[in-house]
Short mmCIF file of N, CA and C in Angstrom, two decimals:
data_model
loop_
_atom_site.label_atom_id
_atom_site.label_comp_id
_atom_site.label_asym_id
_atom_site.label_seq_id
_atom_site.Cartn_x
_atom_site.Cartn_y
_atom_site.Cartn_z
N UNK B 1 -67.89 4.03 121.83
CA UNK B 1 -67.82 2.62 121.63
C UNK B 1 -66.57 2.31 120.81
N UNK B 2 -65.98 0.96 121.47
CA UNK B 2 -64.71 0.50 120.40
C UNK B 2 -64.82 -0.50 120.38
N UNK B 3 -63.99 -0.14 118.62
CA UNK B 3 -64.10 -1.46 118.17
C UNK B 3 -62.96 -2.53 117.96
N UNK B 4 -63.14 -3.88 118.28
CA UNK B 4 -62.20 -4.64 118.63
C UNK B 4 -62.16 -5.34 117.65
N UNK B 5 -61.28 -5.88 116.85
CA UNK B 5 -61.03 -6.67 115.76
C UNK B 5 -60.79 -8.17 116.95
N UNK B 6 -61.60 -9.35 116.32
CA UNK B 6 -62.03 -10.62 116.64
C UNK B 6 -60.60 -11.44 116.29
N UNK B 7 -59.40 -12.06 116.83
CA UNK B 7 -58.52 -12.99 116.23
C UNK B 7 -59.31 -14.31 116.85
N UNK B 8 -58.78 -15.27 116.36
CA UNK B 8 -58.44 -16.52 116.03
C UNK B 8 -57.59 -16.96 117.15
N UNK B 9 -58.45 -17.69 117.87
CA UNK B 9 -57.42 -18.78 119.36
C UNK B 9 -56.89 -19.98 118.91
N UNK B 10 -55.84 -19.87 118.72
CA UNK B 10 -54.99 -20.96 118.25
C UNK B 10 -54.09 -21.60 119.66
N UNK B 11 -54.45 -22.95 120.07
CA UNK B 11 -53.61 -23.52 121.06
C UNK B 11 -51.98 -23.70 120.47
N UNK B 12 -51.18 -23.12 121.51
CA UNK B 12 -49.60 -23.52 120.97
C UNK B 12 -48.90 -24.28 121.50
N UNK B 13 -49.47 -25.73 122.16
CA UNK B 13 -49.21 -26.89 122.53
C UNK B 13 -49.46 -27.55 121.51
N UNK B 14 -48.63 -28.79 121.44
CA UNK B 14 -48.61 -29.80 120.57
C UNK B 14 -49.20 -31.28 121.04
N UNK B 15 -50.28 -31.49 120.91
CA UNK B 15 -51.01 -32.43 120.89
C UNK B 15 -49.98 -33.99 121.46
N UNK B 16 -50.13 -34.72 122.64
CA UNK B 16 -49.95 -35.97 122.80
C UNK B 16 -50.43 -36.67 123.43
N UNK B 17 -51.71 -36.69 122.66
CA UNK B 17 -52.58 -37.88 122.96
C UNK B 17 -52.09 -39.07 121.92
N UNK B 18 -51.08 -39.03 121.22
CA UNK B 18 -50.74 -40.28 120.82
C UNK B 18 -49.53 -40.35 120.99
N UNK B 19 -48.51 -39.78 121.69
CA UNK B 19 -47.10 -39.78 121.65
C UNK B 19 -47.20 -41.38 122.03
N UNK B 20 -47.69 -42.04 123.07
CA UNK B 20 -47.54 -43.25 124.04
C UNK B 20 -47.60 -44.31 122.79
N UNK B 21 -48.27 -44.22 121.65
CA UNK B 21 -48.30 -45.23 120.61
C UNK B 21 -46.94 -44.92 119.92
N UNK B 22 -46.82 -43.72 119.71
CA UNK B 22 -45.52 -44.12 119.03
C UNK B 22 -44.59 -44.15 119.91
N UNK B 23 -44.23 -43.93 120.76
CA UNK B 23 -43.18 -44.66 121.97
C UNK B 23 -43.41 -45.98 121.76
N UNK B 24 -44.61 -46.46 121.81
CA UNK B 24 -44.62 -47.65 121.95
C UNK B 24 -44.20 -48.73 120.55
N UNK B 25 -44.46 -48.08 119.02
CA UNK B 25 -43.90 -48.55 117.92
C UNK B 25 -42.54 -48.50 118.14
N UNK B 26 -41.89 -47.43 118.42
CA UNK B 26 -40.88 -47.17 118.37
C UNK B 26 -39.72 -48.17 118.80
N UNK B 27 -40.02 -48.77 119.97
CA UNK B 27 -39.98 -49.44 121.24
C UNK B 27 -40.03 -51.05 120.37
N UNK B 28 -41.59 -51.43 119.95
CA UNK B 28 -41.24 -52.36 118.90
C UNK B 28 -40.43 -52.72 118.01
N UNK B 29 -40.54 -51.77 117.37
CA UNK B 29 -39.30 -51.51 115.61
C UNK B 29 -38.13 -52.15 116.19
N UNK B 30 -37.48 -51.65 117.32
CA UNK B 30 -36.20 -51.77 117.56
C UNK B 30 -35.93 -53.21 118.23
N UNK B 31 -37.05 -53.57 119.14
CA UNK B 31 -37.05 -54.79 119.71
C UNK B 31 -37.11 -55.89 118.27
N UNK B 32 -37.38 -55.52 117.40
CA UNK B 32 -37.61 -56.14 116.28
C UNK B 32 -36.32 -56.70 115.42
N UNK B 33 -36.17 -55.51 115.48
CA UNK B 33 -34.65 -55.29 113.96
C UNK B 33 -33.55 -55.32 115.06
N UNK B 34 -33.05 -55.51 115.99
CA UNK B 34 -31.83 -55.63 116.70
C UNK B 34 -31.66 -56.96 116.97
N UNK B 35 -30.21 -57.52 116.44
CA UNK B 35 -29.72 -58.70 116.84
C UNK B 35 -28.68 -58.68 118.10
N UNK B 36 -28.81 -59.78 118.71
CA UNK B 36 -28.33 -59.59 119.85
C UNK B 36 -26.70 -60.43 119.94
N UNK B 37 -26.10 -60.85 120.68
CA UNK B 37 -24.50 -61.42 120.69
C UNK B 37 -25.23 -62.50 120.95
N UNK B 38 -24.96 -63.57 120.14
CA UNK B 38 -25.82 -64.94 120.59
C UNK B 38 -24.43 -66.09 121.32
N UNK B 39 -22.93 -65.68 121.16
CA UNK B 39 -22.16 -66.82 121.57
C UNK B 39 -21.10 -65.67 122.59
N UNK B 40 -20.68 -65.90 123.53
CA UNK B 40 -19.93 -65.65 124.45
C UNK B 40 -18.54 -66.15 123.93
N UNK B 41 -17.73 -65.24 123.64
CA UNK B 41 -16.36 -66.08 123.22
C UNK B 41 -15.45 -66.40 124.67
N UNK B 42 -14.80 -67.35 124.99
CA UNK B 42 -14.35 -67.94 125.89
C UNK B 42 -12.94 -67.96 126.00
N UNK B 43 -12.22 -67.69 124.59
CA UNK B 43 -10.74 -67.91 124.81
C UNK B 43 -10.10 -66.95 123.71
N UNK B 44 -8.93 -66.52 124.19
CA UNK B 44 -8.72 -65.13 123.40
C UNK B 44 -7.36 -65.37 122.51
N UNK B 45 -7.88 -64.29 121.53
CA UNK B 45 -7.19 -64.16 120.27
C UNK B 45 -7.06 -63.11 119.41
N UNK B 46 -6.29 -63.25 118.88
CA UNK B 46 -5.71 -62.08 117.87
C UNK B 46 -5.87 -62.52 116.44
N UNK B 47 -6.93 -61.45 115.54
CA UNK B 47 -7.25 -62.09 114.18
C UNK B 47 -5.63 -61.66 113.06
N UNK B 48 -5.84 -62.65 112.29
CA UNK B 48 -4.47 -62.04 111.69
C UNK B 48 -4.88 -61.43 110.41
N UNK B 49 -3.51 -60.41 109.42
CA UNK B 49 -4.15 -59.32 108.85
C UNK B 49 -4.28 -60.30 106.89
N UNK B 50 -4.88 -59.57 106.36
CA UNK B 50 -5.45 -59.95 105.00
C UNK B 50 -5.25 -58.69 104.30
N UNK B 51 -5.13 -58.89 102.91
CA UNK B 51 -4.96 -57.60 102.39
C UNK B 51 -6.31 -57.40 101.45
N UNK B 52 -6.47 -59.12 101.08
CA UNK B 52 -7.81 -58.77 100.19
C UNK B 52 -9.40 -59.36 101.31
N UNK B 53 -9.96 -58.73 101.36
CA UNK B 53 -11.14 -59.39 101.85
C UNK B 53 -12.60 -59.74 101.40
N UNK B 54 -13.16 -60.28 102.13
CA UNK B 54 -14.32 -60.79 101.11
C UNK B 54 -15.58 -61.12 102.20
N UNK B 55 -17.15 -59.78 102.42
CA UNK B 55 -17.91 -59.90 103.72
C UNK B 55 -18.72 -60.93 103.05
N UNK B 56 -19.47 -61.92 104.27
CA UNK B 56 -20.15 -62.72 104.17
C UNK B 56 -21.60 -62.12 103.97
N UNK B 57 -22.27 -62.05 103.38
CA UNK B 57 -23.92 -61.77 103.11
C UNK B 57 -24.74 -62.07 104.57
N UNK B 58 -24.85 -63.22 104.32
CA UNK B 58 -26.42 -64.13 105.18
C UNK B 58 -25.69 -64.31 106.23
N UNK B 59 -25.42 -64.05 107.53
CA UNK B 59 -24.77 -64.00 108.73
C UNK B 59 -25.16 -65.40 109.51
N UNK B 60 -26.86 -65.38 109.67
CA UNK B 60 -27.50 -66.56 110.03
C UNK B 60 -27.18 -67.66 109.46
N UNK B 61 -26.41 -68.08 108.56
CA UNK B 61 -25.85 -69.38 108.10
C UNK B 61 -24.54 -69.92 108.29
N UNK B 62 -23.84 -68.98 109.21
CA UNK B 62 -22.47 -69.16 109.39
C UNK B 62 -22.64 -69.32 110.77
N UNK B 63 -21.75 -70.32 111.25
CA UNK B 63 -21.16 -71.14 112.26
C UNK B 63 -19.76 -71.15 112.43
N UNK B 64 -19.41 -70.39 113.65
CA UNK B 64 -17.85 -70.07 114.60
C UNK B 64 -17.34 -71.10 115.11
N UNK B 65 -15.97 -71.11 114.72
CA UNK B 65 -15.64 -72.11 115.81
C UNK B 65 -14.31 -70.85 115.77
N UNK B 66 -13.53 -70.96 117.07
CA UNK B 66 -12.66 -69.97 117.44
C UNK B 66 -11.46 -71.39 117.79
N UNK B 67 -10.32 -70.35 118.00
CA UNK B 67 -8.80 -71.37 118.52
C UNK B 67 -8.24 -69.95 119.05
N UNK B 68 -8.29 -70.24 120.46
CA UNK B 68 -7.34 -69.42 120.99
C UNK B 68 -5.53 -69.88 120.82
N UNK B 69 -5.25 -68.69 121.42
CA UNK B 69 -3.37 -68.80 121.52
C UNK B 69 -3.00 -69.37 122.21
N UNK B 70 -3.76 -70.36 123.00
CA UNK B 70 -3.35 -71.45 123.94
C UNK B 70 -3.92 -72.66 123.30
N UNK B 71 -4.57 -73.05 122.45
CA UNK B 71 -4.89 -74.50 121.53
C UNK B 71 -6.25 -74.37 121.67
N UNK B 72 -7.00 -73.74 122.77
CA UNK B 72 -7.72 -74.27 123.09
C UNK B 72 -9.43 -73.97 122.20
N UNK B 73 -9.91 -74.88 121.62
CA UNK B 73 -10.96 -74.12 121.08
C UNK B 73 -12.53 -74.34 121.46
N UNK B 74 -13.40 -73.18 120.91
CA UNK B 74 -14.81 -72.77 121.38
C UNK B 74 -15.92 -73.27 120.15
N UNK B 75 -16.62 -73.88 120.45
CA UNK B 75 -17.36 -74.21 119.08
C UNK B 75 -18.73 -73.81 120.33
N UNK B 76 -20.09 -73.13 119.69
CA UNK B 76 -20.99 -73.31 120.23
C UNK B 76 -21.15 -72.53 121.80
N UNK B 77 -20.73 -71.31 122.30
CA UNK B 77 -20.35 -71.25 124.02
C UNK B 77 -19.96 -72.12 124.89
N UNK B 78 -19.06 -73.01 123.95
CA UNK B 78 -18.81 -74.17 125.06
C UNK B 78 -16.73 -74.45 123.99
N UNK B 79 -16.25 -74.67 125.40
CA UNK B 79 -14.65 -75.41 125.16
C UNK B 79 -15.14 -77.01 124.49
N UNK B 80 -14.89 -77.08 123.55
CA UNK B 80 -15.24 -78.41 123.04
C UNK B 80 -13.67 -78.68 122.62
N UNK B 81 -13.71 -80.10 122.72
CA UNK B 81 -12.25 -81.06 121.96
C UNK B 81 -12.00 -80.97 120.94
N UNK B 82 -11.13 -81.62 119.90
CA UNK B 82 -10.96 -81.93 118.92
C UNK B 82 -11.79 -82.87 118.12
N UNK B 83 -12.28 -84.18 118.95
CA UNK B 83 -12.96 -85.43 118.39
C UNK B 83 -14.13 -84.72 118.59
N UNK B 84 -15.02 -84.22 119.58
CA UNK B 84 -16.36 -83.87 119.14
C UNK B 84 -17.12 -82.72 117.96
N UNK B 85 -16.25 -81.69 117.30
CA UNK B 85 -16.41 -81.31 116.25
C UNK B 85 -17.59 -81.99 114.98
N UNK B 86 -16.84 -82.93 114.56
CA UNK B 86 -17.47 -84.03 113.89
C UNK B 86 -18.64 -83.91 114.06
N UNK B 87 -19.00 -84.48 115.45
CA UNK B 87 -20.61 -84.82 115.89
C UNK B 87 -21.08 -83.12 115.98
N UNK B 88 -21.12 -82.46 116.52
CA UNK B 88 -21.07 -80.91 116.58
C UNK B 88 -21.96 -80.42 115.11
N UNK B 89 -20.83 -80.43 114.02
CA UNK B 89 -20.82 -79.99 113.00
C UNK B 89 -21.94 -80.57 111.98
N UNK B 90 -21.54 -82.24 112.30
CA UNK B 90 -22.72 -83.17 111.76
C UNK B 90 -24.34 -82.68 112.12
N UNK B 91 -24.86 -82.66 112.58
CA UNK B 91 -26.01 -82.22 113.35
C UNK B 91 -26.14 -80.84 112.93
N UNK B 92 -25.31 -80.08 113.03
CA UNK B 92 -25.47 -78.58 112.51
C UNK B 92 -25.79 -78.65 111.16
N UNK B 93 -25.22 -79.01 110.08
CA UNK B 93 -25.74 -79.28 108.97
C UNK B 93 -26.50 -80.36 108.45
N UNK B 94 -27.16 -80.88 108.91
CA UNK B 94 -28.07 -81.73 108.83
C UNK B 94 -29.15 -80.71 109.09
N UNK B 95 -29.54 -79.77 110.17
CA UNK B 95 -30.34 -78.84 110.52
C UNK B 95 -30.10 -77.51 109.06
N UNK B 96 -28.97 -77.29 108.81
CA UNK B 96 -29.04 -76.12 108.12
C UNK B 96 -27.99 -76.86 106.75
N UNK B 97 -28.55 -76.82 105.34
CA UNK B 97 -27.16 -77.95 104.69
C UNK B 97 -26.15 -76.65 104.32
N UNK B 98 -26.87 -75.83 104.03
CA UNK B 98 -25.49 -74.22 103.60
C UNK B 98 -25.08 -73.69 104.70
N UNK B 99 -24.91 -74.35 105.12
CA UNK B 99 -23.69 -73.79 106.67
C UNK B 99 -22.18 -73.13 106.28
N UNK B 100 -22.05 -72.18 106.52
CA UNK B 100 -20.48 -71.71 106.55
C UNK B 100 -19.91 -71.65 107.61
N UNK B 101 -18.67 -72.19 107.65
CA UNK B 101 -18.00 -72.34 109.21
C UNK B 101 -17.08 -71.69 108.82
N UNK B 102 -17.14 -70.74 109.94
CA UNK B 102 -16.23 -69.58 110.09
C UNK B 102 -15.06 -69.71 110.85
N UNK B 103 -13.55 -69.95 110.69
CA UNK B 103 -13.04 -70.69 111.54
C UNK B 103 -11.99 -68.84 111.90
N UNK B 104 -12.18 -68.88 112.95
CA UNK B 104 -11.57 -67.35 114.23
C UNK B 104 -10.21 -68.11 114.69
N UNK B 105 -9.12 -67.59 114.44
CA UNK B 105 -8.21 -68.62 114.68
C UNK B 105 -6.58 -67.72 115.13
N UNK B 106 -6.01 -67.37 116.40
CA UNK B 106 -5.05 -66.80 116.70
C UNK B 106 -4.16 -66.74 115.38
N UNK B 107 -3.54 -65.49 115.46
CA UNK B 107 -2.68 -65.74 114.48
C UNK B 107 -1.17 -66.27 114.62
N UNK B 108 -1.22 -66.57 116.06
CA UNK B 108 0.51 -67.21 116.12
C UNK B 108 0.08 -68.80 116.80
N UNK B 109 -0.96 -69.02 116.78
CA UNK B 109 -1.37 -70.78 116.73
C UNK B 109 -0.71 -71.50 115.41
N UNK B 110 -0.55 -72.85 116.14
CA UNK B 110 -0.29 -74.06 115.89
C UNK B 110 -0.91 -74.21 114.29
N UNK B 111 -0.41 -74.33 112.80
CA UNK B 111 -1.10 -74.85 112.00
C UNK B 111 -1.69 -76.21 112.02
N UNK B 112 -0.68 -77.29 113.00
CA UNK B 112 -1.34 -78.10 112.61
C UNK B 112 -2.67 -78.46 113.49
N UNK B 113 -3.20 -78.09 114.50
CA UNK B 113 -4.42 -77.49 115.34
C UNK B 113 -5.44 -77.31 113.58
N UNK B 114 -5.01 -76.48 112.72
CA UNK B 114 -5.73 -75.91 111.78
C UNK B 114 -6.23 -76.77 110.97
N UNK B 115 -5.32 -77.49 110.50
CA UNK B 115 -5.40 -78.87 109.73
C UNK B 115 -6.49 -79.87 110.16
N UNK B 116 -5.95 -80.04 111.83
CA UNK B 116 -6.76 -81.12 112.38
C UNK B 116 -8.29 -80.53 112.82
N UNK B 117 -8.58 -79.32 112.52
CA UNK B 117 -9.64 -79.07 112.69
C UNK B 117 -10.65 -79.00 111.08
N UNK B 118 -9.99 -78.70 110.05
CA UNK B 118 -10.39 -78.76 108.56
C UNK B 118 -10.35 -80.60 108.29
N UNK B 119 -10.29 -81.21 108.72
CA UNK B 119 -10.24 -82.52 108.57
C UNK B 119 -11.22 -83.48 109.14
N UNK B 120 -11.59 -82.16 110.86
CA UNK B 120 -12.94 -82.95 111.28
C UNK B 120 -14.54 -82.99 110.72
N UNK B 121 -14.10 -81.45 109.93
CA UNK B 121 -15.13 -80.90 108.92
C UNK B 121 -15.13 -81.22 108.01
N UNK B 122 -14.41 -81.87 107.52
CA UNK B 122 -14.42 -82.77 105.81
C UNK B 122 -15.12 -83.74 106.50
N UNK B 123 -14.77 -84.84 107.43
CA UNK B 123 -15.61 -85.76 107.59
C UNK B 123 -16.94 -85.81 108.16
N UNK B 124 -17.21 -84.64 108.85
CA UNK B 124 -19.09 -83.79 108.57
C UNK B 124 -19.41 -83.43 107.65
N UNK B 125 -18.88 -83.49 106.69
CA UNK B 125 -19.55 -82.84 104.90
C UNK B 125 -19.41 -81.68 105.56
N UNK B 126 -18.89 -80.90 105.91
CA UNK B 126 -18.72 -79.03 105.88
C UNK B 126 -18.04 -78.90 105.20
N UNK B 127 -18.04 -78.74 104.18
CA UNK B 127 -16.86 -78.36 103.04
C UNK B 127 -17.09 -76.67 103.00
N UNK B 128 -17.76 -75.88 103.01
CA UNK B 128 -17.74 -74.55 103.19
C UNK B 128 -17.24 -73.72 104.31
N UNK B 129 -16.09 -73.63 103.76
CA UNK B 129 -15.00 -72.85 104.93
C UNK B 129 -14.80 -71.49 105.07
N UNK B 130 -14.61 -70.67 105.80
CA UNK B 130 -14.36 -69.31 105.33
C UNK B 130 -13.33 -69.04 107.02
N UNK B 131 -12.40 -68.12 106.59
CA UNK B 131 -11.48 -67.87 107.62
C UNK B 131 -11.48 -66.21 108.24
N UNK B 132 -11.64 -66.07 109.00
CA UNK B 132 -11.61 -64.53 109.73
C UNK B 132 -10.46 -64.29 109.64
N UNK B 133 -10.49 -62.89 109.12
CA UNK B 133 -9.21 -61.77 108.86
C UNK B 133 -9.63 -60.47 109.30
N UNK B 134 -8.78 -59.75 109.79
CA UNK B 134 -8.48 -57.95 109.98
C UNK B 134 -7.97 -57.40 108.41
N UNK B 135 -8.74 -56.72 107.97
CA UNK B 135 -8.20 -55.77 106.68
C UNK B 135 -7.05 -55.08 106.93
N UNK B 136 -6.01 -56.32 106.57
CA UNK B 136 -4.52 -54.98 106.19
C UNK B 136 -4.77 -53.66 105.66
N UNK B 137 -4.21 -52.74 106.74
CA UNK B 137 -4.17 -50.92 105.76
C UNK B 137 -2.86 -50.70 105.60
#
């Protein structure tokens, strides 16, 4: 007679009867925490360079308006004028009053385009301006 020493059956698969939940958190989380491109830019440009810079915090409170190298500018996914700004802007802060308008602006455009656009925003109460720059290296 022999004798057999008794081991221990240990399965060496790894259990997924719950993988599908966490696929499926997983799947959530991200659908969650990912922001998406909410404006289509329409007219193209070149940011000009800065040596000192300064990032904006709260992203959701800032409002684009772009000026391409042809005059032409984008407020909102849409080519808007010069005179509708105003109304544009008005309404925007009336909805949100700490609005920062972010003005995206070619760097070999027209200043006075620049002017006449800081002037339609004084008369919307947007007084909070901030200008897009590339970090000079």
């Amino acid at each position: 007679m022999k004798f057999e020493k008794k081991r221990a059956t240990t399965k060496q698969s790894i259990p997924t009867a719950s993988l599908p939940d966490i696929v499926f958190m997983l799947l959530l989380f991200f659908m969650v925490t990912t922001t998406l491109r909410e404006v289509d830019v329409l007219v193209s440009f070149r940011l000009p360079e800065a040596k000192a810079i300064e990032k904006i915090e709260n992203k959701r409170l800032v409002s684009y308006i772009w000026v391409g190298n042809d005059g032409r500018i984008q407020l909102n996914d849409s080519i808007t004028k010069l005179e509708e700004i105003q109304n544009i802007m008005y309404t925007k802060r009336l909805a949100m009053p700490n609005i920062i308008v972010s003005l995206r602006i070619d760097k070999n455009s027209d200043m006075g385009i620049v002017t006449d656009i800081q002037q339609e925003l004084r008369k919307a109460s947007c007084l909070r301006i901030n200008y897009s720059t590339l970090l000079k290296i």
